[in-house]
XYZ file of C-alpha atoms in Angstrom:
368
model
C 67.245 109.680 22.570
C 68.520 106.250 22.045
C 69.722 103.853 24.382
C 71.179 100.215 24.975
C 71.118 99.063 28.338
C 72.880 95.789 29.041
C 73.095 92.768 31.351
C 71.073 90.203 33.235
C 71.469 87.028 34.306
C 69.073 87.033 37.267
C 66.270 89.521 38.712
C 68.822 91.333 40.327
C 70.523 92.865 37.287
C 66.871 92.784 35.428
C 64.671 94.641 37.309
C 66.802 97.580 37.676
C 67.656 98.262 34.076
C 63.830 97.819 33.477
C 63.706 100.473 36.049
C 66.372 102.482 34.329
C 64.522 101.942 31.325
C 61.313 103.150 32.547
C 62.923 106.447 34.003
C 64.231 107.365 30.211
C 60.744 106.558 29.248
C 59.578 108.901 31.637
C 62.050 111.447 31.044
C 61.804 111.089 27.086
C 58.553 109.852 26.034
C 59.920 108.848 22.495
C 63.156 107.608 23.005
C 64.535 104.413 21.888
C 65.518 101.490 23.930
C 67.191 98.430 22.972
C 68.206 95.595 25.544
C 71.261 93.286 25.075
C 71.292 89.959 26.683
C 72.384 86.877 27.326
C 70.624 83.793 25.171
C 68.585 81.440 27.593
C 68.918 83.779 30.316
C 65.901 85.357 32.294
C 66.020 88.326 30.751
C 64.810 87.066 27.447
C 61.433 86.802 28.962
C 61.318 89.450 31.667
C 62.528 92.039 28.999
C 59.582 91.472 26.594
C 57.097 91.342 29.212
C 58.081 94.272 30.267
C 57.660 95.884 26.702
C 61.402 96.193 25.116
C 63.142 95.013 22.696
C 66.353 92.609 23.365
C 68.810 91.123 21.399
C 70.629 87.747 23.113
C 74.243 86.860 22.642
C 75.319 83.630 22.954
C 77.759 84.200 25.883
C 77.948 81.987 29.384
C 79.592 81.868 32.624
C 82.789 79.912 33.753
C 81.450 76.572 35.059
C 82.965 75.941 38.138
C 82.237 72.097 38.931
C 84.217 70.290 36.789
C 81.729 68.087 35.720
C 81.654 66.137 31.608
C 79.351 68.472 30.882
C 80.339 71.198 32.679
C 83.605 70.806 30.882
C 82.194 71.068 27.213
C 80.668 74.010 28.124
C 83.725 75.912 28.934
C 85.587 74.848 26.092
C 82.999 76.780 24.349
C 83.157 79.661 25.899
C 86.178 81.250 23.784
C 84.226 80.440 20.598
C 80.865 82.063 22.045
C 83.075 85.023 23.087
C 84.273 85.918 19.373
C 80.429 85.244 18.027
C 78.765 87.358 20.919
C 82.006 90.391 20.395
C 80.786 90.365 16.679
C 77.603 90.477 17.037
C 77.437 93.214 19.787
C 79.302 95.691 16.962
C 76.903 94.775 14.589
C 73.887 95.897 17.139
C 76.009 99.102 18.275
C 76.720 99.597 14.705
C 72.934 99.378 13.385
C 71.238 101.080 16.180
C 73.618 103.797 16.580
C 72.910 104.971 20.635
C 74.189 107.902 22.314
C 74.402 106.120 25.786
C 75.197 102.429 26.237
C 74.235 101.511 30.401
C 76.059 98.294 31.961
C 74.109 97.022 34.759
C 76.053 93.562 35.425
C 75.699 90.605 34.367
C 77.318 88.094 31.155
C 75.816 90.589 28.478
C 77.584 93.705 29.921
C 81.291 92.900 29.634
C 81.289 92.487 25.651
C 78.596 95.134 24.677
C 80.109 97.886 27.019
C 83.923 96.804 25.774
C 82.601 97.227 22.418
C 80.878 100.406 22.952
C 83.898 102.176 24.175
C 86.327 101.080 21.283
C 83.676 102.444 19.007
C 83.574 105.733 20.749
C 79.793 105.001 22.148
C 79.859 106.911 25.681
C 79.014 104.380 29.095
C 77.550 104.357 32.232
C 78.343 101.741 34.536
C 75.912 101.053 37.032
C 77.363 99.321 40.282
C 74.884 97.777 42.735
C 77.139 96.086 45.433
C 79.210 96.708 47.909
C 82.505 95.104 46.520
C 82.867 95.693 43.130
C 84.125 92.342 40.518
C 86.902 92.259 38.417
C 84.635 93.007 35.161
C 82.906 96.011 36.285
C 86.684 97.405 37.530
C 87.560 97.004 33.849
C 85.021 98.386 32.591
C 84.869 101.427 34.968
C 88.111 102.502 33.217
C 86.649 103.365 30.138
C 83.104 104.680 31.586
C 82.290 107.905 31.680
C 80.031 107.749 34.950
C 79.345 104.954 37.365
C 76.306 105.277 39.583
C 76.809 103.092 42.375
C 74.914 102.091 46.367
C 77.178 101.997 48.742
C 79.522 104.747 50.238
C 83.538 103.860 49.928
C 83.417 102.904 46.640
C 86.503 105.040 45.581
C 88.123 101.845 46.740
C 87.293 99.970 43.358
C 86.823 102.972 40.915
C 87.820 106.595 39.888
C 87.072 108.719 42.520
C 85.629 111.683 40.118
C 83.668 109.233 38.209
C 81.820 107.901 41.031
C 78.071 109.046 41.631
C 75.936 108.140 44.816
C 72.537 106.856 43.177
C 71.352 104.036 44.987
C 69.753 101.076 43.567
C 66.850 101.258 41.360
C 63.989 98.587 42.171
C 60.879 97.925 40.930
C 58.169 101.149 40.972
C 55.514 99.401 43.084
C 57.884 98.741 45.509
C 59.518 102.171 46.107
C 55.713 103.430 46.220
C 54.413 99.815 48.556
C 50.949 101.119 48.919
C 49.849 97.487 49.295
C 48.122 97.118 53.396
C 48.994 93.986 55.268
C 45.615 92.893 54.765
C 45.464 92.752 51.068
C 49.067 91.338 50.635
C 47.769 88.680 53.065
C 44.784 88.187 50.896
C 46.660 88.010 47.756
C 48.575 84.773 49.094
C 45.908 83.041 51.386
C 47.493 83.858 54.654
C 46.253 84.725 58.083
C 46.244 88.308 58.303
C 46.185 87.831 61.951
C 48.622 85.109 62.476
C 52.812 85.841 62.186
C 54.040 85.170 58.743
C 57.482 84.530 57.221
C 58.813 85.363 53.602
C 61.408 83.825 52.381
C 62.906 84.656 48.946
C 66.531 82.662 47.644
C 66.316 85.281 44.870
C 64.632 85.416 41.248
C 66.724 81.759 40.933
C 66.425 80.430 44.253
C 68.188 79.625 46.666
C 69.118 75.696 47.242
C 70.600 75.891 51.060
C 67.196 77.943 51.893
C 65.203 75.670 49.910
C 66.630 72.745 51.450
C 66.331 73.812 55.103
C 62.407 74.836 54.959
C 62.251 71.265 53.544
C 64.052 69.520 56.198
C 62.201 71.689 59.054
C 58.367 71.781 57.607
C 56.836 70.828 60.930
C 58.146 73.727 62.732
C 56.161 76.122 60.734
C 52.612 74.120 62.288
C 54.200 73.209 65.408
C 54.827 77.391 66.108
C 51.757 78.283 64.225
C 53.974 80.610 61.932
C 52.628 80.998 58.260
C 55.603 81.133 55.152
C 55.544 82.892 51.946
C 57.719 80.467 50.070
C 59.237 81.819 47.120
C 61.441 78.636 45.731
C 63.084 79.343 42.204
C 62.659 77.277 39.406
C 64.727 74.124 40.038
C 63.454 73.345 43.617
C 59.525 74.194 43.230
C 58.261 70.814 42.629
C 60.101 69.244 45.270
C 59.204 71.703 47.811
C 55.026 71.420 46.566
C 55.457 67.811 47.271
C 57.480 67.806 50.615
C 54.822 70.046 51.618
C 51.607 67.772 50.418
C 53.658 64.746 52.006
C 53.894 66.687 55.521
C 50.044 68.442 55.460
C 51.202 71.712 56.100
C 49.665 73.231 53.629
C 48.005 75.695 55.754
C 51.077 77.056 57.067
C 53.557 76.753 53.920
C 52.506 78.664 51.038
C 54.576 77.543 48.129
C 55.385 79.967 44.655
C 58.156 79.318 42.031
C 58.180 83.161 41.352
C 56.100 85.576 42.945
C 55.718 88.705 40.631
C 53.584 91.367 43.000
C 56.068 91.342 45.849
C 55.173 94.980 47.191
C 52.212 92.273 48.303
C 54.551 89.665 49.182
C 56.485 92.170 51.730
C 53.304 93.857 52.757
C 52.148 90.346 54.347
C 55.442 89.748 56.322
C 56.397 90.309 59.493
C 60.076 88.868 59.092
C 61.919 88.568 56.035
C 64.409 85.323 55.156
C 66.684 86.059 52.224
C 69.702 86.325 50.509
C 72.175 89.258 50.692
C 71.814 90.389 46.519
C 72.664 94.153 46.346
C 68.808 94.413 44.783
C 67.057 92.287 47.571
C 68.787 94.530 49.692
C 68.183 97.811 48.112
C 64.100 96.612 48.657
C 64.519 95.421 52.094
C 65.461 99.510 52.869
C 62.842 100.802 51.455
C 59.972 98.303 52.646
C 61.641 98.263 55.916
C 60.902 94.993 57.475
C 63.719 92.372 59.989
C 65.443 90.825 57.689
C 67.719 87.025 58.378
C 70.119 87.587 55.441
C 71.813 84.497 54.567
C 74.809 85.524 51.589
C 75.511 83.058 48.720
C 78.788 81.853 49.124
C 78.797 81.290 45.401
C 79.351 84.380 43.872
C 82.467 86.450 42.998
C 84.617 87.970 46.276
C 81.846 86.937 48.458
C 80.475 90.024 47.694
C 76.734 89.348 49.108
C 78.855 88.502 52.768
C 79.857 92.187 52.428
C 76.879 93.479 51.315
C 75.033 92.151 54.217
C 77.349 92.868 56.628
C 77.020 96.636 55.605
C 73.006 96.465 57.499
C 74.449 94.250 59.985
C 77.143 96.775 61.216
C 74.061 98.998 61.830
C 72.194 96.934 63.821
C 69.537 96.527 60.928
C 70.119 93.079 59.596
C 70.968 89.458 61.032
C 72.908 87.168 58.995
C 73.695 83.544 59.205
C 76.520 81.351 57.438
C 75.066 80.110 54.730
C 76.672 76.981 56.518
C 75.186 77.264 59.306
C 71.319 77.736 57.745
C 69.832 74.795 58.478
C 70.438 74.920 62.258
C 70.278 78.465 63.040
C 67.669 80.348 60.933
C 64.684 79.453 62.487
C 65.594 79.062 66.215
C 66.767 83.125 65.451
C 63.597 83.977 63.383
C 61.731 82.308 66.356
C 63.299 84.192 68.709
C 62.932 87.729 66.117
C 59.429 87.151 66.475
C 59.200 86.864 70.252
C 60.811 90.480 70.424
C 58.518 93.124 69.088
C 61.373 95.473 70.328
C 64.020 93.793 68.388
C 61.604 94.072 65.329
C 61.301 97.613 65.814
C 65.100 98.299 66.199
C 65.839 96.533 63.248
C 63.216 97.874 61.046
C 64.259 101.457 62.310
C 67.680 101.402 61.473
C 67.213 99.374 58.226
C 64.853 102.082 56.985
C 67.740 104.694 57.309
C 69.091 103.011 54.524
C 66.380 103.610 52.407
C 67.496 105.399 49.204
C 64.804 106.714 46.705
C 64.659 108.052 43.250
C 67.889 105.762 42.190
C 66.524 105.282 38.647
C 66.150 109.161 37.622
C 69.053 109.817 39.736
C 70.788 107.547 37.079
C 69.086 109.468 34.356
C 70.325 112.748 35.421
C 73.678 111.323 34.681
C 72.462 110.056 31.449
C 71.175 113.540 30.762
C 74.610 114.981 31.716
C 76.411 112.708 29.213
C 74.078 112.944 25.798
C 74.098 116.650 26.745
């Protein structure tokens, strides 16, 4: 059994092809797995640490903001196109696979494109709500897609379509971390209210921004937060924090890896609305504030969050309207243990297990 599996960009396209990965582990102990990336991406050091191979192309995004810089870049991008289409037929070519998995992502669009001129079959793995232009080319050509959400026949080939779920991280699915020792872990209270609040494996600037602007609320209401920052905003949140003394109350991390502990500690969950953050919050089942990125394609994390919203197991607030809302509402969440249980009730009905060897049925059903 060999396989490619392809994309990244963030920890929401990572950590479920490591997941996928795992599962065809699991399934065939010798089997060969090969990662294609994205150069300078995260994946080129989550990948590794996880124990697989990867190869990088040199492909980027679109830059939006017109900036010098900005503008360099994308006159680049046709040239890094043509080197990374090359270079992904020379890894097809050389490592010869019988399944090629897209999980989103840069990476994804040239290496599954290749794959199907060169007769390599595809699975296309969907994880939100509102599937993007690249994943509706590439479903055309893909022999399954696994995808999360129902209604999906919308974007792709009806009798191509598979109900999956999303595969996240193993510990988790399994969460048998106690509130105590996820408390622990972090230096919290166990018996005091605590917050997490996660922008994504990137961060999340608007997020970022308003914990910084309202610091003193956290030791004025006594609440504790599990700050999980990014990498561009961490040192300027550890020093707002120093600056205000509220240390006690604001526990700052650039990345937090264990987050089955991370959830176990929290009582109310601030994030954004990422099809993988998402696909966690079911399964841990804790309130959530969802607060969608209004900087991705079709505003797809609005739709995805409005999906747990419609069943009374999410709130979400305008990512323009974070800094004045969030915390009056998770102040309020707080103050209603029955709201807390409503919400954790009905987001737990969401839960959907087993997504990764779910996928790998499918992957069986193709090499087969």
């Amino acid at each position: 059994m060999k396989a490619i599996v392809s994309g990244g960009g963030s920890g929401g396209h990572i950590f479920p092809a490591v997941a996928i990965a795992n599962a065809i582990k699991k399934r065939w102990p010798d089997a060969e797995i090969l990662f294609v990336g994205a150069e300078g991406r995260m994946e080129m050091e989550k990948v590794p640490a996880a124990g697989y191979d990867i190869k990088g192309l040199p492909i980027a995004g679109l830059q939006r903001q017109l900036t010098p810089s900005n503008i360099v870049k994308n006159l680049q991008l046709p040239f890094k196109m043509m080197k990374s289409n090359r270079m992904v037929k020379e890894i097809l070519r050389d490592f010869n696979p019988d399944i090629v998995v897209g999980v989103g992502g840069f990476a994804s669009e040239p290496t599954l494109k290749a794959a199907s001129r060169m007769g390599y079959p595809t699975l296309l793995q969907e994880q939100n709500s509102y599937a993007g232009l690249t994943n509706k080319i590439l479903a055309r050509n893909a022999r399954t897609i696994c995808v999360a959400y129902d209604g999906m026949e919308r974007f792709f080939p009806k009798e191509k379509i598979v109900f999956t779920g999303n595969p996240v991280r193993a510990d988790i699915e399994q969460m048998n971390c106690t509130r105590e020792e996820g408390c622990s872990a972090f230096g919290l209270d166990p018996t005091g209210k605590v917050i997490l609040s996660v922008g994504g494996s990137l961060g999340a600037r608007t997020i970022n921004q308003m914990i910084i602007n309202h610091l003193h609320f956290f030791r004025e209401n006594k609440i504790q937060i599990l700050w999980q920052t990014g990498r561009w905003m961490y040192e300027e949140a550890k020093r707002a924090v120093e600056q205000a003394g509220v240390g006690q109350w604001v526990k700052v991390h650039q990345f937090i890896s264990r987050m089955d502990q991370a959830y176990a500690a929290a009582d109310i969950v601030i994030s954004r609305a990422g099809a993988i953050a998402i696909s966690e919050l079911c399964l841990v089942g804790k309130p959530v504030v969802l607060i969608p990125s209004p900087n991705v394609a079709e505003d797809h994390q609005t739709k995805n969050a409005l999906a747990l919203v419609d069943r009374g197991a999410a709130i979400m607030v305008r990512d323009s309207d974070c800094d004045n809302q969030t915390l009056p509402i998770v102040k309020e969440l707080l103050a209603s243990p029955e709201r807390q249980t409503s919400m954790k009730d009905a987001i737990a009905k969401m839960a959907v297990r087993g997504a990764a060897d779910k996928i790998v049925d499918q992957i069986a059903k193709i090499v087969k």
